[in-house]
PDB file of C-alpha atoms in Angstrom:
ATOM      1  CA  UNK I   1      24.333  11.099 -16.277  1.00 64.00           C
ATOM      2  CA  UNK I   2      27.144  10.080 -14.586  1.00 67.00           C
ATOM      3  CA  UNK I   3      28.660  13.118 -13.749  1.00 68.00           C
ATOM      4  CA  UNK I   4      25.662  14.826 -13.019  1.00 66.00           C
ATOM      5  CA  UNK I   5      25.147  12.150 -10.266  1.00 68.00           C
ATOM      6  CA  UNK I   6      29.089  12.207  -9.019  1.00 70.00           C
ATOM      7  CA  UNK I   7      28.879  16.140  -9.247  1.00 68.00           C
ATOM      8  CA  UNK I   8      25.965  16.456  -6.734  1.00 67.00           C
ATOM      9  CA  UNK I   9      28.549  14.333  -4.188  1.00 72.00           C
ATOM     10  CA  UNK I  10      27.732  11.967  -1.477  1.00 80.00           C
ATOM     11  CA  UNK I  11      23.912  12.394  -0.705  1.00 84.00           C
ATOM     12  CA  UNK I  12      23.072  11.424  -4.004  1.00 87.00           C
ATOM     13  CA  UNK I  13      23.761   7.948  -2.748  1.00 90.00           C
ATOM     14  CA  UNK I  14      20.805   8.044  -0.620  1.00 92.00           C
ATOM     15  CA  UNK I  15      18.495  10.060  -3.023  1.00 93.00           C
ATOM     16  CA  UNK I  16      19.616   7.455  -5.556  1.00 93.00           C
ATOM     17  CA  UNK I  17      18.569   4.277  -2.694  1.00 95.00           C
ATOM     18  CA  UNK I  18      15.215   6.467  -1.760  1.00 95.00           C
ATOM     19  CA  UNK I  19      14.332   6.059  -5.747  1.00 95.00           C
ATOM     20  CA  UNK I  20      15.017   2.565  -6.166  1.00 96.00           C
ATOM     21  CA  UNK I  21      12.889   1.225  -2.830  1.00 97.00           C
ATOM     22  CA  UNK I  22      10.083   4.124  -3.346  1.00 96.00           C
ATOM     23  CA  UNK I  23      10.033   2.160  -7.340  1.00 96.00           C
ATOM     24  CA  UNK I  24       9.877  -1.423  -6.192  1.00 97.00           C
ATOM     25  CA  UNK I  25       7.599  -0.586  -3.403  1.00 96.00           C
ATOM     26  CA  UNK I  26       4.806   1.050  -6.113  1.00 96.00           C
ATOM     27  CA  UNK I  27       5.176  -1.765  -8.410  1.00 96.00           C
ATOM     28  CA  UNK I  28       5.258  -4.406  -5.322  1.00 95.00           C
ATOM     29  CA  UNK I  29       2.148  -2.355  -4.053  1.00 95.00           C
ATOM     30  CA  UNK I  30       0.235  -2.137  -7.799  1.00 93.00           C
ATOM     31  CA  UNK I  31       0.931  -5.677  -8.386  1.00 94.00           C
ATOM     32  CA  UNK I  32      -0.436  -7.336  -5.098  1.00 92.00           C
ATOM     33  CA  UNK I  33      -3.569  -4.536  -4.901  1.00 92.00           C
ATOM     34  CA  UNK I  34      -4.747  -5.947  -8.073  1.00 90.00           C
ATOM     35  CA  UNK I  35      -8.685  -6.075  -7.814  1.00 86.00           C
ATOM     36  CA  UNK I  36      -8.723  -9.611  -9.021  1.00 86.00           C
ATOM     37  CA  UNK I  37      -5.966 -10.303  -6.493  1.00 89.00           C
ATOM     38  CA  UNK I  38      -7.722  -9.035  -3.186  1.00 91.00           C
ATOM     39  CA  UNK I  39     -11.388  -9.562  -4.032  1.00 88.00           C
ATOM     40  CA  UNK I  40     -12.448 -11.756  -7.044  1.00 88.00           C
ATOM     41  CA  UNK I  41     -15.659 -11.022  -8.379  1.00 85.00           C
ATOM     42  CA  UNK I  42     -16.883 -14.605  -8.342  1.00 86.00           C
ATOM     43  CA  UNK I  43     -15.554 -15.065  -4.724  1.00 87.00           C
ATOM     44  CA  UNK I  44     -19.059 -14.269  -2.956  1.00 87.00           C
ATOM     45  CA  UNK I  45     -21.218 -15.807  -5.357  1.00 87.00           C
ATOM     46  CA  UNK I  46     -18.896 -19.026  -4.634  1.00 87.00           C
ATOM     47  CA  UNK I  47     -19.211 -18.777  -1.119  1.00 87.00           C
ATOM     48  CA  UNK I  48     -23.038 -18.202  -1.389  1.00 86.00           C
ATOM     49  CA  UNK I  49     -23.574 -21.114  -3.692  1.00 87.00           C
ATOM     50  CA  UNK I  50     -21.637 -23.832  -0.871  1.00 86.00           C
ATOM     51  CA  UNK I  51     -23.851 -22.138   1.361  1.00 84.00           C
ATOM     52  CA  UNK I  52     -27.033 -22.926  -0.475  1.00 85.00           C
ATOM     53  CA  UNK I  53     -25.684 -26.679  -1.563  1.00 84.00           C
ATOM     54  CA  UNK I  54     -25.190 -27.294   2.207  1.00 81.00           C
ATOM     55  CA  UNK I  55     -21.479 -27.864   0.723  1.00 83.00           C
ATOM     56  CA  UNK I  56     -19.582 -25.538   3.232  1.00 80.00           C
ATOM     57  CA  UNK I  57     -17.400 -27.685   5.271  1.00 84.00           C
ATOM     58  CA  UNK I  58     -13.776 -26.953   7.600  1.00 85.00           C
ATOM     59  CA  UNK I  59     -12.461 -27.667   4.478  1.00 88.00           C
ATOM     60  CA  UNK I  60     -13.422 -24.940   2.389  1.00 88.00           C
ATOM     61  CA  UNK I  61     -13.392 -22.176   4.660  1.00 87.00           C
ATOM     62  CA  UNK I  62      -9.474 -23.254   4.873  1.00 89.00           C
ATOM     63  CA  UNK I  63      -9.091 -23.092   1.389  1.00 88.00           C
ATOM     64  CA  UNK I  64     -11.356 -19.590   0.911  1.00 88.00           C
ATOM     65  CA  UNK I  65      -9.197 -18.185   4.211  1.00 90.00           C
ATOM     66  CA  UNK I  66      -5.850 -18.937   1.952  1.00 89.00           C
ATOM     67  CA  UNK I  67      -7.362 -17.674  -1.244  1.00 88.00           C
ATOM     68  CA  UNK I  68      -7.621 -13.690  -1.141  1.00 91.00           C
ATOM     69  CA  UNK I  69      -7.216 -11.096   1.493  1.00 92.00           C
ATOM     70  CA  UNK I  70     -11.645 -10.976   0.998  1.00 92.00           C
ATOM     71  CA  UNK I  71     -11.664 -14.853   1.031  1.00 91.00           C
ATOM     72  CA  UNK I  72      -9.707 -14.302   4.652  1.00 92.00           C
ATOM     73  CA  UNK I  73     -12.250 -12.205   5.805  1.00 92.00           C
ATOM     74  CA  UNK I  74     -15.152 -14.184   4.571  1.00 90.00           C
ATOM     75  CA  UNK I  75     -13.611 -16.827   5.995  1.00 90.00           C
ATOM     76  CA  UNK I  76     -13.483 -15.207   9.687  1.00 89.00           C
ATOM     77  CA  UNK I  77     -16.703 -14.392   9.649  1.00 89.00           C
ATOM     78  CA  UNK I  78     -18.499 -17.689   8.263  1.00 88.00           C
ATOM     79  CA  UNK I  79     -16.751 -19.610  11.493  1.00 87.00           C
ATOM     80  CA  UNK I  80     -18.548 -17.238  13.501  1.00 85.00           C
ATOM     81  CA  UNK I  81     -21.397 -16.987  11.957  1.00 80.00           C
ATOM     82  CA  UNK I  82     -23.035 -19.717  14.245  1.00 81.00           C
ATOM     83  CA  UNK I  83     -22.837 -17.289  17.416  1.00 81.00           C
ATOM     84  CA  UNK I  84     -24.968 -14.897  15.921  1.00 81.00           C
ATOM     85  CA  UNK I  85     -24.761 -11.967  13.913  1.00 84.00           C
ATOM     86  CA  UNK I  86     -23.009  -9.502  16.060  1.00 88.00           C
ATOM     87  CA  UNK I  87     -20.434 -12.268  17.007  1.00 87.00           C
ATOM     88  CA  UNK I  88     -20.485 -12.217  12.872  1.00 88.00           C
ATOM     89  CA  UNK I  89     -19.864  -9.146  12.338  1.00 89.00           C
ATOM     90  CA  UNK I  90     -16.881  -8.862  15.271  1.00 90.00           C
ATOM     91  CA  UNK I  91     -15.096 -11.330  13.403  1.00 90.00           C
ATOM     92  CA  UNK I  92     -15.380  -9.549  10.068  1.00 90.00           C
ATOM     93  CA  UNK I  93     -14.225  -6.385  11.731  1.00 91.00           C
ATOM     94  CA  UNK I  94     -11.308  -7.892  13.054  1.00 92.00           C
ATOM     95  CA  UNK I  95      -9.989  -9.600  10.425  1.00 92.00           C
ATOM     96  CA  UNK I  96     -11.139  -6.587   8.243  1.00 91.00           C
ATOM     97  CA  UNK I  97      -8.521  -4.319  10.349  1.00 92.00           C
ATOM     98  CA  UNK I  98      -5.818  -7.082   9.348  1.00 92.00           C
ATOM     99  CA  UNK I  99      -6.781  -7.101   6.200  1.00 93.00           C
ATOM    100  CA  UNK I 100      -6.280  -3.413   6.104  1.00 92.00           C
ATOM    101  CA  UNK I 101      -3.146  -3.437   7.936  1.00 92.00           C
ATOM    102  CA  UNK I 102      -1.523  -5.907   5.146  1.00 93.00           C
ATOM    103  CA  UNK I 103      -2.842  -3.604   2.480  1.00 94.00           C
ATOM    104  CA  UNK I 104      -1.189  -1.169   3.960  1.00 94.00           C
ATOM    105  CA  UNK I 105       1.994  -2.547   3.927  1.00 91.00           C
ATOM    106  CA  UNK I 106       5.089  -0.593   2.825  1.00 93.00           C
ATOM    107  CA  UNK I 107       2.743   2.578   2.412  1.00 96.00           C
ATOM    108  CA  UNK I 108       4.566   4.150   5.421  1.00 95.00           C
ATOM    109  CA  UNK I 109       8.036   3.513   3.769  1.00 95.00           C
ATOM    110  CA  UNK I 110       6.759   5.028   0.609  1.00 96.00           C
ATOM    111  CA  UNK I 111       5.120   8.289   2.225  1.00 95.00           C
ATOM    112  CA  UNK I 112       8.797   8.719   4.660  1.00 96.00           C
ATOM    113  CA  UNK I 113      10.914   8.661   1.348  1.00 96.00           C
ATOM    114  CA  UNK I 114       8.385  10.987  -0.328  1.00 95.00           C
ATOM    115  CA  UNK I 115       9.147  13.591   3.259  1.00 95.00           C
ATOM    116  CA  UNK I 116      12.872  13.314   3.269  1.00 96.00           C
ATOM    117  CA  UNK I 117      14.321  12.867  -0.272  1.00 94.00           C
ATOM    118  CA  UNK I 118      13.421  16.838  -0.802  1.00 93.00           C
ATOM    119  CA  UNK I 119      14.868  17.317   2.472  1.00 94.00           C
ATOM    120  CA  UNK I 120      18.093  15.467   1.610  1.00 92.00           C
ATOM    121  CA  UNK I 121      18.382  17.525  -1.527  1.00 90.00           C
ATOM    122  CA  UNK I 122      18.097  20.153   0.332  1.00 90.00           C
ATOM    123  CA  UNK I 123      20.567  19.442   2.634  1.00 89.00           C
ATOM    124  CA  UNK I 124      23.401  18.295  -0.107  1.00 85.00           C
ATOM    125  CA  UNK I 125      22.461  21.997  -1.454  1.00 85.00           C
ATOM    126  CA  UNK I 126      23.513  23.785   1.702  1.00 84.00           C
ATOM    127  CA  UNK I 127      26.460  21.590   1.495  1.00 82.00           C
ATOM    128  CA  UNK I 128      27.578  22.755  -1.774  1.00 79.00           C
ATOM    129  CA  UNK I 129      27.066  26.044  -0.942  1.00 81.00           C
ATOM    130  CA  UNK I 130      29.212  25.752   2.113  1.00 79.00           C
ATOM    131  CA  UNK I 131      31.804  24.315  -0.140  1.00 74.00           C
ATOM    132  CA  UNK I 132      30.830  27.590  -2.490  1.00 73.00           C
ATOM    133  CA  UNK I 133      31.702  30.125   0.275  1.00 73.00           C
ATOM    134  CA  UNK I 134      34.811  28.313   1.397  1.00 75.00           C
ATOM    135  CA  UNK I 135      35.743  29.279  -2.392  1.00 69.00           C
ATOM    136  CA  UNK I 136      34.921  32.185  -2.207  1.00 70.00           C
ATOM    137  CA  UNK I 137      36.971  33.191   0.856  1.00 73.00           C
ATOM    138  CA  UNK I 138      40.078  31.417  -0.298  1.00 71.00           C
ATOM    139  CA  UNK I 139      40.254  32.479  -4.231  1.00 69.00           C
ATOM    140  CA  UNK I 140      37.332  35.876  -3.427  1.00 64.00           C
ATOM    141  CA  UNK I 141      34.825  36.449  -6.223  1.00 61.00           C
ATOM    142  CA  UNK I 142      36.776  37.253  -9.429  1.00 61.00           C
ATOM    143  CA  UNK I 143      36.896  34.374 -10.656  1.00 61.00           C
ATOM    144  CA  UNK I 144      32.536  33.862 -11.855  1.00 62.00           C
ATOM    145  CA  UNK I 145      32.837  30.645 -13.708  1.00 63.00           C
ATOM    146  CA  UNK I 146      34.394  28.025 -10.815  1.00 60.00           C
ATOM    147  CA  UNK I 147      30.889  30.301  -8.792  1.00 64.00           C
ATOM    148  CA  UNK I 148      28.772  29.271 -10.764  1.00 65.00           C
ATOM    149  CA  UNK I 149      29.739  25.599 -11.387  1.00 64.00           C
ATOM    150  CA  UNK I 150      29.505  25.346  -7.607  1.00 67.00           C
ATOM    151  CA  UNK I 151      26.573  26.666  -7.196  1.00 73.00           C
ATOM    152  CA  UNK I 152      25.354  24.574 -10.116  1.00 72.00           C
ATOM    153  CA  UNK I 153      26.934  21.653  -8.279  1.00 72.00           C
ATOM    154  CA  UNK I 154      24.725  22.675  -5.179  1.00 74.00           C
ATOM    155  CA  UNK I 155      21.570  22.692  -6.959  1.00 83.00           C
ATOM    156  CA  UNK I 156      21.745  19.230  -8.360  1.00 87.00           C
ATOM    157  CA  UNK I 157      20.714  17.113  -4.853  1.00 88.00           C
ATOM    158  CA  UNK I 158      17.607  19.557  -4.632  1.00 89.00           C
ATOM    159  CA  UNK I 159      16.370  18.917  -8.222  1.00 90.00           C
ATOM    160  CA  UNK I 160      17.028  15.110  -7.940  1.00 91.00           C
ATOM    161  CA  UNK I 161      15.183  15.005  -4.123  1.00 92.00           C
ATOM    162  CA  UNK I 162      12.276  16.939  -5.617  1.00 94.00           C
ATOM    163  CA  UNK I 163      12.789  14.290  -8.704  1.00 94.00           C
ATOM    164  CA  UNK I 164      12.238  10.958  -6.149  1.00 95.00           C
ATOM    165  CA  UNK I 165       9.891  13.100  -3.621  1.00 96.00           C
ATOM    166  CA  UNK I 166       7.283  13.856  -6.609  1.00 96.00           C
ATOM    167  CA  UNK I 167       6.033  10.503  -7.607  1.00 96.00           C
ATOM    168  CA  UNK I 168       6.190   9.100  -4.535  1.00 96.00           C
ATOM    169  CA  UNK I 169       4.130  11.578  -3.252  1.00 96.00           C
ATOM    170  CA  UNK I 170       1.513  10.827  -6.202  1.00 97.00           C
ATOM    171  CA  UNK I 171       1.681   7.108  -6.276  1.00 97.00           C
ATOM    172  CA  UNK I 172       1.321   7.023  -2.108  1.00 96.00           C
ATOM    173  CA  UNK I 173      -1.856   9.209  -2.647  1.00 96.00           C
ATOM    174  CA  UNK I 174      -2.805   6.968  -5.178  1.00 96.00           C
ATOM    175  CA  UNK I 175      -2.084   3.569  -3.443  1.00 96.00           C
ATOM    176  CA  UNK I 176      -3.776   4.817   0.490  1.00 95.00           C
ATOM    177  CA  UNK I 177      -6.871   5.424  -2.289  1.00 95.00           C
ATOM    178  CA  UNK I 178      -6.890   2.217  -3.953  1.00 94.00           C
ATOM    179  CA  UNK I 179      -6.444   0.492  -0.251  1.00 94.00           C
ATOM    180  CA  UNK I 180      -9.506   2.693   0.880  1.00 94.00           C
ATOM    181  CA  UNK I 181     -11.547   1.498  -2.378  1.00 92.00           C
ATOM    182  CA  UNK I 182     -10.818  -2.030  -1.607  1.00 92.00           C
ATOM    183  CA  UNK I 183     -11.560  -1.817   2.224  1.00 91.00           C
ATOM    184  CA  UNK I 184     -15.032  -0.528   1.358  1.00 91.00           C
ATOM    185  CA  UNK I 185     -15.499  -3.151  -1.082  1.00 90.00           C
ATOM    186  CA  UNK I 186     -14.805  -6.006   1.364  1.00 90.00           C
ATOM    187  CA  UNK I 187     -16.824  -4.212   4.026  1.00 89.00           C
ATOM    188  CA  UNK I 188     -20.302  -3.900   1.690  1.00 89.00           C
ATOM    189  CA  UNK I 189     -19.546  -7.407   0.181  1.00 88.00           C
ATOM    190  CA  UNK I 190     -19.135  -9.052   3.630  1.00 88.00           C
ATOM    191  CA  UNK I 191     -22.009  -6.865   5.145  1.00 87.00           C
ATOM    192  CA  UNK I 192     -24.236  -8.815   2.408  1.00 86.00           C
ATOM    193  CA  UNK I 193     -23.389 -12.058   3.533  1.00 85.00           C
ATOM    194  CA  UNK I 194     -24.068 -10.979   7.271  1.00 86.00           C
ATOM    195  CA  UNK I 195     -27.358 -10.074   6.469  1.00 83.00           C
ATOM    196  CA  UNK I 196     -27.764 -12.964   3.784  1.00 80.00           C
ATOM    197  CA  UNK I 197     -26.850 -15.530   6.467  1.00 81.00           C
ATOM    198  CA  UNK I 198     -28.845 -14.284   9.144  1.00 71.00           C
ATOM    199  CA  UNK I 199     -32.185 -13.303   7.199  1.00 71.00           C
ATOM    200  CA  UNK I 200     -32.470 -16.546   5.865  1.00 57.00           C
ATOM    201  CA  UNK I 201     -31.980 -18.559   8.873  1.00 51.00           C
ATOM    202  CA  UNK I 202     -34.694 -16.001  10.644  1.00 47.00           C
ATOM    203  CA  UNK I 203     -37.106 -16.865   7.743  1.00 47.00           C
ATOM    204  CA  UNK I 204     -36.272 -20.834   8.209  1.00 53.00           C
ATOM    205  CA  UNK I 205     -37.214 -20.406  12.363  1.00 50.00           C
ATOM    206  CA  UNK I 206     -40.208 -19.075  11.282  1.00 46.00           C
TER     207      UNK I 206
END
Protein backbone atom coordinates (compact mmCIF):
# COMPACT_ATOMS: atom_id res chain seq x y z
CA UNK A 1 0.00 0.00 0.00
CA UNK A 2 2.82 1.88 0.54
CA UNK A 3 4.25 2.04 -2.64
CA UNK A 4 1.20 2.37 -4.39
CA UNK A 5 0.73 5.64 -2.36
CA UNK A 6 4.65 6.86 -2.80
CA UNK A 7 4.34 5.77 -6.58
CA UNK A 8 1.39 8.14 -7.36
CA UNK A 9 4.01 11.10 -5.92
CA UNK A 10 3.23 14.26 -4.18
CA UNK A 11 -0.61 14.91 -4.66
CA UNK A 12 -1.39 11.90 -2.97
CA UNK A 13 -0.62 13.89 0.13
CA UNK A 14 -3.60 15.93 -0.35
CA UNK A 15 -5.94 13.14 -1.72
CA UNK A 16 -4.72 11.24 1.34
CA UNK A 17 -5.71 14.73 3.84
CA UNK A 18 -9.13 15.14 1.60
CA UNK A 19 -9.97 11.34 2.89
CA UNK A 20 -9.18 11.70 6.37
CA UNK A 21 -11.31 15.24 7.01
CA UNK A 22 -14.19 14.09 4.37
CA UNK A 23 -14.14 10.62 7.16
CA UNK A 24 -14.22 12.53 10.41
CA UNK A 25 -16.54 15.06 9.05
CA UNK A 26 -19.35 12.04 8.13
CA UNK A 27 -18.88 10.42 11.36
CA UNK A 28 -18.76 14.01 13.26
CA UNK A 29 -21.94 14.79 11.07
CA UNK A 30 -23.82 11.08 11.73
CA UNK A 31 -23.02 11.29 15.29
CA UNK A 32 -24.38 14.85 16.23
CA UNK A 33 -27.59 14.42 13.54
CA UNK A 34 -28.70 11.63 15.65
CA UNK A 35 -32.63 11.90 15.83
CA UNK A 36 -32.56 11.49 19.54
CA UNK A 37 -29.81 14.12 19.59
CA UNK A 38 -31.63 17.06 17.67
CA UNK A 39 -35.28 16.34 18.48
CA UNK A 40 -36.25 13.88 21.31
CA UNK A 41 -39.46 12.40 20.97
CA UNK A 42 -40.59 13.22 24.49
CA UNK A 43 -39.29 16.85 24.11
CA UNK A 44 -42.83 18.39 23.05
CA UNK A 45 -44.92 16.38 25.14
CA UNK A 46 -42.52 17.80 28.05
CA UNK A 47 -42.88 21.17 27.05
CA UNK A 48 -46.72 20.77 26.65
CA UNK A 49 -47.15 19.16 30.01
CA UNK A 50 -45.17 22.51 31.99
CA UNK A 51 -47.45 24.31 29.91
CA UNK A 52 -50.59 22.68 31.17
CA UNK A 53 -49.13 22.45 35.03
CA UNK A 54 -48.66 26.26 34.79
CA UNK A 55 -44.92 24.95 35.57
CA UNK A 56 -43.11 26.90 32.70
CA UNK A 57 -40.90 29.37 34.28
CA UNK A 58 -37.32 31.49 32.96
CA UNK A 59 -35.95 28.61 34.30
CA UNK A 60 -36.96 25.97 32.13
CA UNK A 61 -37.03 27.58 28.93
CA UNK A 62 -33.09 28.04 29.83
CA UNK A 63 -32.67 24.60 30.42
CA UNK A 64 -35.03 23.36 27.17
CA UNK A 65 -32.94 26.28 25.02
CA UNK A 66 -29.55 24.25 26.15
CA UNK A 67 -31.06 20.85 25.66
CA UNK A 68 -31.43 20.08 21.76
CA UNK A 69 -31.12 22.08 18.65
CA UNK A 70 -35.55 21.56 18.76
CA UNK A 71 -35.46 22.44 22.54
CA UNK A 72 -33.56 25.86 21.15
CA UNK A 73 -36.17 26.51 18.93
CA UNK A 74 -39.00 25.73 21.21
CA UNK A 75 -37.40 27.71 23.43
CA UNK A 76 -37.36 30.95 21.04
CA UNK A 77 -40.60 30.73 20.34
CA UNK A 78 -42.29 30.09 23.91
CA UNK A 79 -40.52 33.67 25.03
CA UNK A 80 -42.40 35.10 22.33
CA UNK A 81 -45.24 33.53 22.50
CA UNK A 82 -46.83 36.35 24.71
CA UNK A 83 -46.73 38.92 21.64
CA UNK A 84 -48.91 36.92 19.69
CA UNK A 85 -48.76 34.32 17.27
CA UNK A 86 -47.09 35.89 14.35
CA UNK A 87 -44.45 37.43 16.76
CA UNK A 88 -44.47 33.38 17.62
CA UNK A 89 -43.92 32.19 14.73
CA UNK A 90 -40.98 35.00 13.72
CA UNK A 91 -39.11 33.72 16.49
CA UNK A 92 -39.41 30.08 15.49
CA UNK A 93 -38.35 31.01 12.01
CA UNK A 94 -35.41 32.64 13.10
CA UNK A 95 -34.02 30.46 15.31
CA UNK A 96 -35.23 27.66 12.88
CA UNK A 97 -32.69 29.23 10.13
CA UNK A 98 -29.91 28.87 12.97
CA UNK A 99 -30.84 25.80 13.71
CA UNK A 100 -30.44 24.90 10.12
CA UNK A 101 -27.32 26.71 9.65
CA UNK A 102 -25.60 24.53 12.62
CA UNK A 103 -26.96 21.42 11.00
CA UNK A 104 -25.39 22.34 8.25
CA UNK A 105 -22.17 22.62 9.51
CA UNK A 106 -19.11 21.13 7.76
CA UNK A 107 -21.54 20.02 4.83
CA UNK A 108 -19.79 22.62 2.58
CA UNK A 109 -16.29 21.16 3.47
CA UNK A 110 -17.57 17.74 2.72
CA UNK A 111 -19.31 18.59 -0.77
CA UNK A 112 -15.67 20.89 -1.82
CA UNK A 113 -13.52 17.68 -1.10
CA UNK A 114 -16.10 15.53 -2.93
CA UNK A 115 -15.44 18.46 -6.28
CA UNK A 116 -11.71 18.54 -6.12
CA UNK A 117 -10.21 15.19 -4.95
CA UNK A 118 -11.21 13.80 -8.68
CA UNK A 119 -9.81 16.89 -9.90
CA UNK A 120 -6.53 16.47 -8.00
CA UNK A 121 -6.27 12.96 -9.33
CA UNK A 122 -6.64 14.20 -12.29
CA UNK A 123 -4.17 16.61 -12.17
CA UNK A 124 -1.28 14.20 -10.53
CA UNK A 125 -2.31 12.07 -13.82
CA UNK A 126 -1.34 14.76 -16.29
CA UNK A 127 1.67 15.05 -14.18
CA UNK A 128 2.79 11.61 -14.64
CA UNK A 129 2.18 11.70 -18.01
CA UNK A 130 4.30 14.75 -18.46
CA UNK A 131 6.96 12.88 -16.63
CA UNK A 132 5.92 9.86 -19.29
CA UNK A 133 6.70 12.01 -22.39
CA UNK A 134 9.84 13.51 -20.95
CA UNK A 135 10.78 9.61 -21.09
CA UNK A 136 9.88 9.15 -23.95
CA UNK A 137 11.87 11.92 -25.65
CA UNK A 138 15.04 11.20 -23.76
CA UNK A 139 15.22 7.13 -23.94
CA UNK A 140 12.21 7.16 -27.35
CA UNK A 141 9.71 4.29 -27.22
CA UNK A 142 11.67 1.00 -27.36
CA UNK A 143 11.88 0.43 -24.29
CA UNK A 144 7.55 -0.64 -23.40
CA UNK A 145 7.95 -1.74 -19.87
CA UNK A 146 9.55 1.66 -17.99
CA UNK A 147 5.97 3.12 -20.55
CA UNK A 148 3.90 1.41 -19.06
CA UNK A 149 4.97 1.61 -15.37
CA UNK A 150 4.70 5.36 -15.94
CA UNK A 151 1.73 5.46 -17.23
CA UNK A 152 0.60 3.06 -14.52
CA UNK A 153 2.24 5.50 -12.12
CA UNK A 154 -0.03 8.29 -13.73
CA UNK A 155 -3.16 6.54 -13.27
CA UNK A 156 -2.88 5.93 -9.59
CA UNK A 157 -3.89 9.82 -8.26
CA UNK A 158 -7.06 9.48 -10.61
CA UNK A 159 -8.25 6.12 -9.16
CA UNK A 160 -7.49 7.23 -5.53
CA UNK A 161 -9.37 10.97 -6.21
CA UNK A 162 -12.31 9.08 -7.69
CA UNK A 163 -11.70 6.65 -4.44
CA UNK A 164 -12.19 9.87 -1.74
CA UNK A 165 -14.62 11.86 -4.32
CA UNK A 166 -17.21 8.76 -4.33
CA UNK A 167 -18.36 8.52 -0.80
CA UNK A 168 -18.20 11.83 -0.11
CA UNK A 169 -20.34 12.53 -2.75
CA UNK A 170 -22.90 9.80 -1.30
CA UNK A 171 -22.64 10.55 2.34
CA UNK A 172 -23.03 14.63 1.52
CA UNK A 173 -26.26 13.61 -0.40
CA UNK A 174 -27.13 11.63 2.36
CA UNK A 175 -26.33 14.07 5.28
CA UNK A 176 -28.10 17.63 3.25
CA UNK A 177 -31.18 14.77 3.35
CA UNK A 178 -31.10 13.85 6.84
CA UNK A 179 -30.64 17.84 7.70
CA UNK A 180 -33.77 18.45 5.40
CA UNK A 181 -35.75 15.53 7.33
CA UNK A 182 -34.93 17.06 10.58
CA UNK A 183 -35.72 20.75 9.56
CA UNK A 184 -39.21 19.61 8.59
CA UNK A 185 -39.59 17.80 11.69
CA UNK A 186 -38.84 20.81 13.92
CA UNK A 187 -40.93 23.01 11.65
CA UNK A 188 -44.39 20.65 11.95
CA UNK A 189 -43.53 19.95 15.68
CA UNK A 190 -43.11 23.67 16.52
CA UNK A 191 -46.06 24.66 14.14
CA UNK A 192 -48.20 22.41 16.70
CA UNK A 193 -47.28 24.22 19.59
CA UNK A 194 -48.03 27.63 17.74
CA UNK A 195 -51.33 26.64 17.13
CA UNK A 196 -51.63 24.65 20.55
CA UNK A 197 -50.68 27.83 22.43
CA UNK A 198 -52.73 30.16 20.69
CA UNK A 199 -56.08 28.04 20.25
CA UNK A 200 -56.26 27.45 23.72
CA UNK A 201 -55.75 30.82 25.01
CA UNK A 202 -58.55 31.98 22.20
CA UNK A 203 -60.91 29.33 23.75
CA UNK A 204 -59.97 30.66 27.49
CA UNK A 205 -60.97 34.61 26.19
CA UNK A 206 -63.98 33.26 25.21
Amino acid sequence: MFEIIKSGGLLMLPIILCSVIALAIIVERYWTLRVSKVRPKDQLPQVWMWIKNHELDSDKIKELRQSSLFGYVLAAGLQSSRHGREAMKDSIQEAGDHAAHEMEKFLSTLGTIAAISPLLGLLGTVLGMVDVFTDIMIQGTGNTGILAGGISKALITTAAGLTVAIPAVIFHRALVRRVDELTVLMEQDSAKLVEAIHSEGAAKKK
